[in-house]
Structure formats: C-alpha cells, structure tokens
Amino acid sequence: MSTSRIDTFRAQCPGLSLSTDPGVLESHGQDWTRFRRPDPTAVAFPADNTQVSDLVRAAIATGMHLVPSGGRTGLSGGALAASGEIVVSMDRMRRILHEDPADRLLTVQAGVAIAEVQARARELGLYYPVSFAAEGSAQVGGTIATNAGGIRVLRHGMTRERVKGLKVIDGRGRLLDLNRGLVKNASGYDLRHLMIGSEGTLGIVVEATLRLTEAPPPSRVMLLALDSMPVMMTVLAKLRGSLRLSACEFFSVGALELVCRSFDLRYPLETSADGFLLVEFDVPAASEQHIEEQALAIFDEMLERGWILDGVLSTSEAQKRALWRYREAISEAAAPYTPYKNDLSVRVSKLPDFLQDLTTLAEARFAGCSLLWYGHVGDGNLHMNVLKPEGEETAAFERRCKEASEAIYRLVRAYGGSVSAEHGIGLLKRPFLGYSCSEEEIELMRGIKQVMDPHGILNPGKLL
Ligand code: MLT
Ligand code: ZN
C-alpha cells in the first residue's frame, strides 16, 4: 500500500483517529482465528456515525478496502484484515444511547459489549438473552453482523430475534435507519434482516435498537453423564416433556478432560462417560419443591432405564456457575491448539444420526488428532474441533483440514444442514458456501452485494 493513498484517505477524514501502530495493526487486524497473519494498512476508530460515513466515502475515493471490526471474538475470519485493508473498529462507539422500558427497547452504539447490554437490561428489571462465552468482549455490531447464537437460542432464538431497529452505513456512505424499533412493519423488503448475518459485506452497523424480554425465573442446572451418544435425544425429549428448559448443551469426555486440565478443575462427576448433557430449567420460587421432586424423579427413571450413568443437580447459584464453566470454557481451552473448528447444523431430529456419521468420517480423516465434540443440542448445532497435533506444521494441518472439509460438508449437504450455524462464513468457510446454499441463492447474494456495495469496498473476500 503506497503511503500516498493512506495519506489521501487520512486527509479526507479530518478528525478521524487512525492508527498505524504495529501493535494496534496486529491486535485489531484479526479475530480469534489463527490460520492467517493480520496485515492491515491502518485501523480507524470512528467516534460517530458521520465519521463512519466519511470514511466509507474516503475509501471509495481512494480505492481502499474496509474491514468492520467489533470485539474480534469471531471464529471464521470474518474480521481478519490480511490484505492491506483499513480496519474499522467500533471501540470508540460504546455508548448506550437510549433506554425505553415501556417498549422494552435499548438503543446502543455498535461497540457496546454484549455483557454491558445484559447488565443494563438487568438494572431495568429485564433481560437480554443473547449469551455466549465471549460476551464480555463481543460487541453488539459484531453479533448482528454474524447473527450470533449461543446458549439461549433454544428459548429465545438468535440475535436476529432481538434486533428491532438498525442504523447502518451502506457501501456508498449513506446512513440507513431500518425499522426504527417497530414491532409491526409490513412496508416492503425488510433490509434490517438482510443486514443481520451479512458479516460486514453490505454495510457497517453503527447503532442497534435491541428488544429486551422479561427477567427469567430462578433456575437449576443438571449435568448428566450419558450412556451413549444416540441416547442424547431421548434424554432431551424426556427432560423437555416435564421441565421448562432454557438451555441444552452437549460435550464429549475429551472436551471435558481438556477443560479440567487447562483450568485445573476437578472432574464434576464420579462416573465417566463418552458424552455429557448440561441442561438448565426454570424453577419458579412458588413451585420449587415440586419441580425439584419432578427433576429427581426423571433423573431416577433415566438412570433405571440405563440412559444415563450419573449426574448432578445444582443446589446453589455458585454451583450452577461452576457447572456451566465446564461447557463454556471449552472454546478457550481449545484455542492454544490451533483448532480446526466446525460449526454445523442439521434439524434437531437428525442430530444423532448425523453425529454418528460425522464421527465415523472424522475418526478416519483425523487419525492421531484429538477430536472435541460439543454444541447446542437443542438447536441441532454441533461444534467439532480438531486439535492440531504438536509438531505438525500449521500449513500441513490446514491442508489436511481443507481436504476433510469437502467430505464433511458433503455429509452436511446430504443431511440438508448448514456449514455455519452461528459463527458465520467469513474467510474460512467461504469456499464451502455452496454446500449450504444453491447456485441461484449465491447469485442473488452477489446481486444484492453489488447494489449495497457497488464499489466492492466492504469486507471483500469474506462470505462471497
Ligand atoms: C461455543 O459454543 O462454545 C462457541 O460457539 C464457541 C466455539 O464453538 O468454540
Ligand atoms: Zn456455539
């Protein structure tokens, strides 16, 4: 990148904070993926919507490419800037702009962290249900760009369900004010939903109006050691029949052991098993005793039928948090091993068969590697992580993964599933979009991209 181009860009954006500090380029040029080195030209820190709009116009004028960036916790390389782009960081746009308890709406700038939205919602006596392990760093704009899921999708749906208004700067530098917090709005194409999940390729999210919901009742967590993987859905159906579940998560013994080793935690149960189910369910104060008895009766029945081998029911908030840690820490525990991450989904009913077929395939392809299995069972979302064996070159491991990907995604397609349930396509899954979407769909996506970003400056090379 010539110095003059970035100087021209800078001159067109007076007052814009723009860093070329090597440390900032390194930290802000990437997300949590580690397969490519970041190499941006600069990192812009706009302070308001006008500065975002100005920098988009300056990018058009100078032919620079932009990579929108939030909390940088993404897992598909969607916020990776490896080709001299300008990263557009939302770190200076972190204000809660408006609270409207009557409408149960919270309007925030794109750089507000999810944990902050949750905390503010709690102070208002309400609840923001989008929740996942990286919520302390992940920003609202990034979660909208990827339509983030997490552990409460079972009851509350994905980020899409929460977004009632969206302000976006499109690829021409225009501010779009979409849906304005309305519950009902039947006036034409809903561009808000087009933006959600578009991974910064159609526009840069600058503000969002989020719908909060009622504070959840008290709850308990049960961790169950499963007799076998296929029994998982039977157990889920049994639990769902009697308890009001708000989460249902799964992890394999390999994932559990890695978490225990990495964070020096003790093994949570006395009996080992191949897989574990962690469920959270409502226990309203008025019916606490009744629900506890019911949960224990179901537990005994499942034990008698041989579906589960062991389990524990939380008796305090601290124990609940401790049990969740075994699930939520998996991603962090896997990170040092340059994991090859999969974020697959199929219909919930197809999950056991899919898991079985995928296990057979993965064990053949990844002999000698540790495989971690976990996911959001209640949503049909499976994360398979393959850890890079110590001593294997990253490039060689990446090649092996790419070859396996073809086979994995063929299986996903045969099941009518998706190559990305909640992490997004980004850079890593881009070659495989065709396994989830038809040629016609992709052609329409390209057309939409052309209309919204005619100069091709927004996150090029991602998703499409
Ligand atoms: C999770 O479910 O833990 C997240 O999606 C992160 C991951 O898959 O590693
Ligand atoms: Zn997940």
XYZ file of C-alpha atoms and ligand atoms in Angstrom:
474
model
C 0.000 0.000 0.000
C 1.533 3.304 -1.019
C 1.911 5.926 1.669
C 0.206 8.493 -0.529
C -3.066 6.528 -0.678
C -3.402 6.301 3.073
C -2.387 9.965 3.348
C -5.132 10.920 0.901
C -7.552 8.784 2.900
C -6.475 10.489 6.114
C -6.822 13.938 4.559
C -10.405 13.153 3.541
C -11.373 12.228 7.095
C -10.316 15.142 9.270
C -10.694 14.372 12.961
C -10.781 10.588 12.416
C -8.499 8.657 14.748
C -6.364 6.421 12.518
C -3.592 4.232 13.853
C -0.704 2.580 12.023
C 0.996 1.444 15.213
C 2.270 -2.139 14.609
C 0.781 -3.366 17.889
C -2.643 -1.976 17.011
C -2.436 -3.392 13.464
C -1.645 -6.791 14.976
C -4.356 -6.717 17.660
C -7.136 -5.169 15.575
C -6.361 -6.895 12.295
C -7.664 -10.265 13.397
C -10.342 -12.198 15.230
C -9.863 -15.420 17.205
C -8.845 -17.460 14.170
C -5.124 -18.022 13.790
C -4.699 -19.504 10.313
C -3.658 -16.214 8.640
C -1.423 -13.340 9.772
C -3.131 -9.957 10.014
C -1.721 -7.285 7.714
C -3.927 -4.176 7.623
C -2.666 -0.759 6.486
C -4.351 1.139 9.319
C -7.021 0.892 11.985
C -9.700 3.602 12.064
C -11.505 4.423 15.301
C -14.543 6.492 14.284
C -16.334 8.284 17.097
C -19.752 8.740 15.485
C -21.956 7.863 12.509
C -20.739 10.810 10.457
C -17.139 9.671 10.743
C -18.126 6.167 9.598
C -19.955 7.631 6.654
C -16.993 9.881 5.804
C -14.519 7.041 5.959
C -16.643 4.907 3.630
C -16.686 7.797 1.137
C -12.930 8.251 1.527
C -12.436 4.515 0.915
C -14.436 4.784 -2.314
C -12.383 7.784 -3.423
C -9.034 6.140 -2.660
C -9.921 2.539 -3.569
C -9.142 1.286 -0.065
C -10.953 -1.730 1.341
C -12.609 -1.728 4.767
C -12.916 -4.495 7.339
C -15.564 -3.744 10.000
C -14.405 -4.988 13.379
C -16.087 -5.432 16.762
C -14.814 -7.346 19.794
C -12.729 -9.593 17.500
C -14.003 -12.814 19.040
C -15.200 -14.208 15.694
C -14.314 -17.753 14.715
C -14.466 -17.721 10.931
C -12.016 -14.963 9.974
C -14.824 -12.510 9.174
C -12.922 -9.633 10.812
C -9.477 -10.673 9.596
C -7.633 -7.970 7.645
C -4.786 -9.736 5.853
C -4.527 -7.753 2.619
C -3.713 -4.134 3.433
C -7.266 -3.096 4.335
C -8.342 -0.408 6.773
C -9.939 -1.956 9.845
C -12.975 -0.028 11.087
C -13.026 -0.555 14.821
C -16.095 0.310 16.880
C -14.062 0.680 20.077
C -14.903 4.383 20.396
C -18.617 3.913 19.743
C -19.571 2.353 23.056
C -22.447 4.423 24.367
C -25.867 3.289 25.460
C -27.932 5.912 23.650
C -31.482 5.385 24.772
C -33.493 3.255 27.201
C -37.141 2.663 26.717
C -38.528 0.303 29.368
C -42.108 0.824 28.146
C -41.204 -0.569 24.732
C -38.594 -2.840 26.324
C -36.012 -1.402 23.958
C -32.409 -0.441 24.415
C -30.630 1.591 21.737
C -26.865 1.273 21.727
C -23.873 2.102 19.584
C -22.315 -0.840 17.769
C -19.252 -1.051 20.039
C -21.154 -1.763 23.264
C -20.218 -5.183 24.656
C -22.935 -7.825 24.963
C -22.207 -8.184 28.698
C -22.923 -4.475 29.113
C -26.270 -4.797 27.338
C -27.114 -7.708 29.629
C -26.090 -5.728 32.719
C -28.142 -2.677 31.716
C -31.131 -4.892 30.951
C -30.851 -6.408 34.443
C -30.768 -2.936 36.024
C -34.024 -2.204 34.187
C -35.529 -5.394 35.611
C -35.398 -7.012 32.172
C -33.193 -9.477 30.303
C -31.091 -9.595 27.119
C -30.944 -13.291 26.259
C -28.149 -13.435 23.677
C -25.425 -15.146 25.687
C -22.184 -16.974 24.916
C -18.747 -17.415 26.424
C -17.179 -14.406 24.648
C -19.951 -11.990 25.692
C -17.556 -9.877 27.803
C -15.655 -8.791 24.670
C -18.055 -9.413 21.780
C -19.736 -6.223 20.610
C -23.312 -5.640 19.522
C -22.326 -4.763 15.933
C -20.333 -7.968 15.512
C -23.107 -10.149 16.899
C -25.548 -8.564 14.460
C -23.126 -8.996 11.561
C -22.872 -12.723 12.333
C -26.394 -13.248 13.709
C -24.766 -14.720 16.823
C -26.474 -17.606 18.609
C -25.111 -19.006 21.866
C -26.646 -20.912 24.730
C -30.168 -19.395 24.943
C -31.300 -19.938 21.377
C -33.454 -22.856 22.492
C -35.865 -20.441 24.159
C -35.097 -17.003 22.754
C -33.774 -17.514 19.231
C -30.743 -15.939 17.591
C -29.622 -12.285 17.600
C -31.992 -11.682 14.679
C -34.967 -12.052 17.031
C -33.710 -9.223 19.230
C -32.962 -6.537 16.614
C -35.888 -4.146 16.304
C -34.011 -1.253 14.755
C -30.729 -0.878 12.966
C -28.656 2.035 11.737
C -26.180 1.069 9.076
C -23.766 2.898 6.791
C -24.012 1.265 3.385
C -21.294 0.882 0.731
C -21.995 4.373 -0.648
C -21.605 6.025 2.750
C -25.357 6.551 3.268
C -26.979 6.175 6.665
C -29.921 3.734 6.612
C -32.340 3.843 9.550
C -34.083 0.469 9.423
C -37.345 -0.474 11.199
C -36.955 2.175 13.966
C -37.936 -0.072 16.881
C -41.316 -1.066 15.448
C -42.932 -4.347 16.436
C -45.064 -4.461 13.311
C -43.948 -3.127 9.991
C -45.126 -4.519 6.680
C -43.744 -1.883 4.363
C -41.660 -3.667 1.783
C -38.427 -5.633 1.970
C -37.040 -5.763 5.486
C -33.490 -4.577 4.847
C -32.756 -4.885 8.550
C -32.891 -8.667 8.241
C -30.712 -8.560 5.146
C -28.063 -6.751 7.168
C -28.234 -9.224 10.062
C -25.786 -12.013 9.277
C -24.246 -10.183 6.289
C -20.817 -10.166 8.002
C -19.959 -6.561 7.184
C -20.245 -7.131 3.433
C -23.335 -4.958 2.874
C -22.920 -2.197 5.427
C -21.350 -1.192 8.729
C -23.683 -1.442 11.716
C -23.386 1.742 13.776
C -26.424 1.568 16.078
C -28.949 -1.055 17.129
C -32.263 -0.992 18.959
C -32.499 -4.252 20.872
C -35.613 -5.829 22.287
C -35.295 -6.932 25.882
C -37.510 -9.513 27.488
C -38.755 -10.493 30.960
C -36.184 -11.415 33.554
C -36.005 -15.217 33.685
C -37.253 -17.078 36.781
C -34.751 -18.795 39.098
C -33.296 -21.910 37.520
C -31.282 -25.033 38.190
C -28.644 -26.812 36.162
C -28.357 -30.566 35.752
C -25.247 -32.227 34.367
C -25.797 -35.766 33.106
C -23.324 -38.465 32.059
C -24.858 -40.169 29.029
C -24.756 -43.899 28.478
C -24.189 -43.360 24.761
C -24.371 -40.565 22.201
C -27.503 -41.779 20.381
C -29.461 -41.713 23.659
C -28.925 -37.953 23.840
C -32.127 -37.025 22.007
C -34.197 -39.480 24.047
C -32.885 -37.832 27.204
C -33.624 -34.383 25.784
C -37.181 -35.392 24.855
C -37.757 -36.844 28.332
C -36.494 -33.691 30.058
C -38.436 -31.420 27.741
C -41.615 -33.326 28.465
C -41.627 -32.291 32.127
C -39.270 -29.363 32.651
C -39.133 -25.899 31.074
C -35.655 -25.952 29.570
C -33.809 -22.723 28.799
C -30.594 -24.388 27.587
C -29.464 -27.826 26.463
C -25.774 -28.272 25.755
C -23.634 -31.282 24.950
C -19.927 -32.067 25.272
C -17.701 -35.078 24.864
C -15.397 -36.528 27.501
C -12.390 -35.258 25.520
C -13.700 -31.690 25.763
C -14.396 -32.076 29.481
C -10.952 -33.502 30.204
C -9.267 -30.698 28.276
C -11.180 -28.073 30.286
C -10.278 -29.777 33.577
C -6.598 -29.951 32.572
C -6.439 -26.407 31.202
C -8.121 -24.677 34.122
C -7.198 -27.029 36.916
C -10.812 -28.009 37.622
C -11.866 -31.202 39.269
C -13.875 -33.746 37.314
C -17.538 -32.900 38.046
C -18.954 -36.449 38.414
C -17.864 -39.744 39.888
C -18.622 -41.750 36.763
C -17.023 -41.151 33.412
C -18.888 -41.341 30.124
C -18.367 -40.626 26.431
C -20.653 -37.632 26.489
C -22.449 -35.235 28.815
C -25.611 -33.188 28.648
C -25.962 -29.943 30.549
C -29.480 -28.574 30.879
C -30.839 -25.520 32.619
C -34.502 -25.334 33.570
C -36.877 -22.893 35.267
C -37.619 -23.344 38.953
C -40.033 -20.546 39.922
C -39.962 -19.936 43.693
C -43.645 -20.882 44.145
C -43.172 -24.379 42.745
C -39.584 -25.000 43.756
C -40.182 -28.145 45.801
C -42.493 -29.685 43.238
C -40.087 -29.082 40.326
C -37.119 -30.341 42.279
C -39.004 -33.577 43.069
C -40.006 -33.881 39.439
C -36.413 -33.379 38.214
C -35.139 -36.009 40.636
C -37.859 -38.465 39.610
C -36.926 -38.043 35.945
C -33.292 -38.455 36.884
C -34.021 -41.764 38.676
C -36.107 -43.021 35.795
C -33.375 -42.250 33.258
C -30.844 -43.962 35.479
C -33.055 -47.046 35.773
C -33.603 -47.189 32.032
C -29.843 -47.043 31.531
C -29.934 -43.815 29.502
C -27.665 -42.007 31.925
C -24.881 -43.228 34.193
C -24.573 -40.397 36.663
C -25.480 -36.772 37.188
C -25.611 -33.781 39.466
C -28.299 -31.172 40.146
C -27.130 -27.705 41.190
C -28.175 -26.570 44.639
C -26.816 -23.005 44.568
C -26.060 -20.194 42.150
C -22.335 -20.792 42.681
C -22.682 -24.464 41.751
C -24.745 -23.536 38.720
C -21.990 -21.228 37.501
C -19.362 -23.873 38.248
C -21.232 -26.462 36.170
C -21.629 -24.033 33.271
C -17.891 -23.422 33.320
C -17.240 -26.990 32.131
C -19.159 -26.171 28.970
C -18.324 -22.529 28.431
C -14.562 -22.909 28.836
C -14.193 -25.461 26.017
C -13.507 -22.915 23.308
C -10.858 -21.136 25.377
C -9.245 -24.437 26.360
C -9.031 -25.494 22.705
C -7.663 -22.142 21.425
C -3.930 -22.810 22.080
C -4.104 -25.932 19.869
C -4.933 -24.023 16.624
C -8.210 -25.942 16.385
C -9.907 -26.679 13.097
C -13.390 -25.549 14.070
C -16.672 -26.733 12.684
C -19.985 -25.081 13.389
C -22.512 -27.342 11.735
C -26.254 -27.586 11.998
C -28.910 -30.046 10.971
C -32.517 -30.423 12.008
C -32.632 -31.336 15.693
C -34.291 -34.672 14.941
C -31.426 -35.652 12.614
C -28.650 -34.835 15.060
C -27.968 -38.358 16.459
C -27.602 -39.949 13.006
C -25.552 -37.022 11.777
C -23.288 -37.211 14.805
C -22.732 -40.903 14.244
C -21.871 -40.490 10.545
C -19.660 -37.500 11.240
C -17.808 -39.341 13.996
C -17.006 -42.213 11.634
C -15.810 -39.786 8.979
C -13.757 -37.612 11.337
C -12.070 -40.518 13.099
C -10.897 -41.873 9.740
C -9.668 -38.492 8.477
C -8.050 -37.266 11.650
C -6.221 -40.284 12.976
C -3.735 -39.138 15.616
C -5.606 -35.894 16.395
C -7.708 -35.062 19.418
C -11.326 -34.503 18.481
C -13.532 -32.375 20.700
C -17.289 -32.528 20.351
C -19.670 -30.014 21.856
C -22.634 -27.961 20.906
C -26.117 -26.680 21.343
C -28.065 -29.913 21.060
C -31.443 -28.292 21.476
C -30.752 -26.251 18.332
C -29.209 -29.018 16.203
C -25.868 -27.163 16.311
C -22.722 -29.240 16.609
C -19.184 -27.915 17.066
C -16.496 -30.373 16.097
C -12.985 -29.139 16.900
C -9.878 -30.968 15.732
C -6.747 -30.041 17.646
C -3.524 -29.631 15.700
C -1.072 -32.322 16.821
C 2.032 -30.914 18.471
C 4.844 -30.698 15.943
C 2.631 -30.618 12.838
C 3.168 -27.501 10.674
C 0.127 -25.193 10.610
C 0.118 -25.199 6.790
C 0.167 -29.016 6.623
C -2.603 -29.240 9.218
C -4.628 -26.657 7.308
C -4.282 -28.693 4.095
C -5.466 -31.826 5.860
C -8.456 -29.925 7.273
C -9.354 -28.458 3.914
C -9.399 -31.894 2.322
C -11.535 -33.262 5.132
C -13.847 -30.264 4.847
C -15.059 -31.368 1.440
C -16.144 -34.715 2.852
C -17.650 -33.178 5.979
C -19.662 -30.647 4.021
C -20.860 -33.277 1.574
C -22.295 -35.057 4.592
C -23.826 -31.805 5.855
C -25.449 -31.285 2.469
C -26.784 -34.837 2.424
C -28.485 -34.070 5.749
C -29.866 -30.769 4.441
C -27.811 -28.915 7.051
C -25.662 -25.800 7.201
C -21.876 -25.324 7.110
C -22.259 -22.473 9.579
C -24.893 -22.443 12.278
C -23.776 -19.386 14.227
C -20.138 -18.408 13.556
C -20.619 -17.112 10.025
C -18.903 -17.915 6.734
C -16.145 -15.293 6.904
C -12.923 -16.229 5.182
C -12.577 -19.800 6.389
C -15.906 -21.173 5.185
C -16.144 -19.129 2.008
C -15.083 -21.944 -0.343
C -17.846 -24.094 1.132
C -20.852 -21.780 0.981
C -22.124 -23.820 -1.956
C -22.666 -26.803 0.333
C -25.414 -24.878 2.170
C -26.760 -22.540 -0.487
C -27.791 -23.213 -4.057
C -26.140 -21.524 -7.058
C -29.290 -19.460 -7.506
C -29.126 -18.231 -3.901
C -25.463 -17.307 -4.223
C -26.119 -15.489 -7.495
C -28.848 -13.438 -5.789
C -26.481 -12.717 -2.884
C -23.903 -11.389 -5.354
C -26.549 -9.168 -6.913
C -27.510 -7.778 -3.506
C -23.841 -7.176 -2.683
C -23.460 -5.261 -5.952
C -26.401 -2.999 -5.105
C -25.464 -2.324 -1.483
C -21.709 -2.055 -2.029
C -21.222 -1.150 -5.706
C -17.562 -0.261 -5.237
C -16.773 -3.553 -3.507
C -15.055 -1.881 -0.553
C -16.838 -3.627 2.339
C -15.098 -6.709 3.686
C -14.084 -8.057 0.263
C -13.250 -11.733 0.079
C -15.500 -12.621 3.009
C -18.655 -14.684 2.743
C -18.947 -14.456 -1.082
C -19.383 -22.310 21.733
O -20.439 -22.885 21.553
O -18.654 -22.553 22.701
C -18.995 -21.220 20.775
O -19.737 -21.268 19.615
C -17.535 -21.147 20.517
C -16.939 -22.336 19.854
O -17.596 -23.001 19.084
O -15.775 -22.619 20.084
Zn -21.545 -22.349 19.883
